[in-house]
C-alpha angles and dihedrals in degrees: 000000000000113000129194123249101244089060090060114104115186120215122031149139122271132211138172105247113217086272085061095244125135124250137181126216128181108236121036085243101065091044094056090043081063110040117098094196090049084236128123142157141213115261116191095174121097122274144180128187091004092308147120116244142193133198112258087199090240100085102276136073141240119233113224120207112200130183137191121227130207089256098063091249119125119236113199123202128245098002093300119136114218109228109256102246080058098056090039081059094049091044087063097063097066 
């Protein structure tokens, strides 16, 4: 899903939600409120709607949604590949 850059934040927490994706929130104390685990890390990458984004190199963003499975193996929406230090952070919340 293409974003607009004005909607990008840069810096947050991030939490599993009880679906196991990961979302980013701006302040350690929302992030805590919604996860359902009481973990968080920090997230120093750009976001928008509680998600991670990444630049598309025409102005906007793409939103990844990234979960979690059981197996400790990361699943990313719509054909997009979540950069590696991402999916390292995700991977620290199991």
């Amino acid at each position: 899903m293409s974003t607009e850059a004005s909607a990008v934040r840069n810096g947050g927490y991030g939490y599993l939600g009880s679906d196991n994706i990961f979302k980013v929130l701006n302040t350690e104390a929302e992030a805590l409120k919604y996860s359902p685990t009481g973990r968080v890390v920090s997230f120093a990458d750009p976001h928008a709607y509680g998600n991670p984004v990444v630049p598309t190199g025409t102005g906007e963003y793409d939103q990844l949604a990234i979960k979690l499975d059981a197996d400790g193996t990361l699943t990313e929406s719509e054909g997009l590949t979540a950069p590696a230090h991402i999916g390292k952070l995700v991977k620290e919340l199991q």
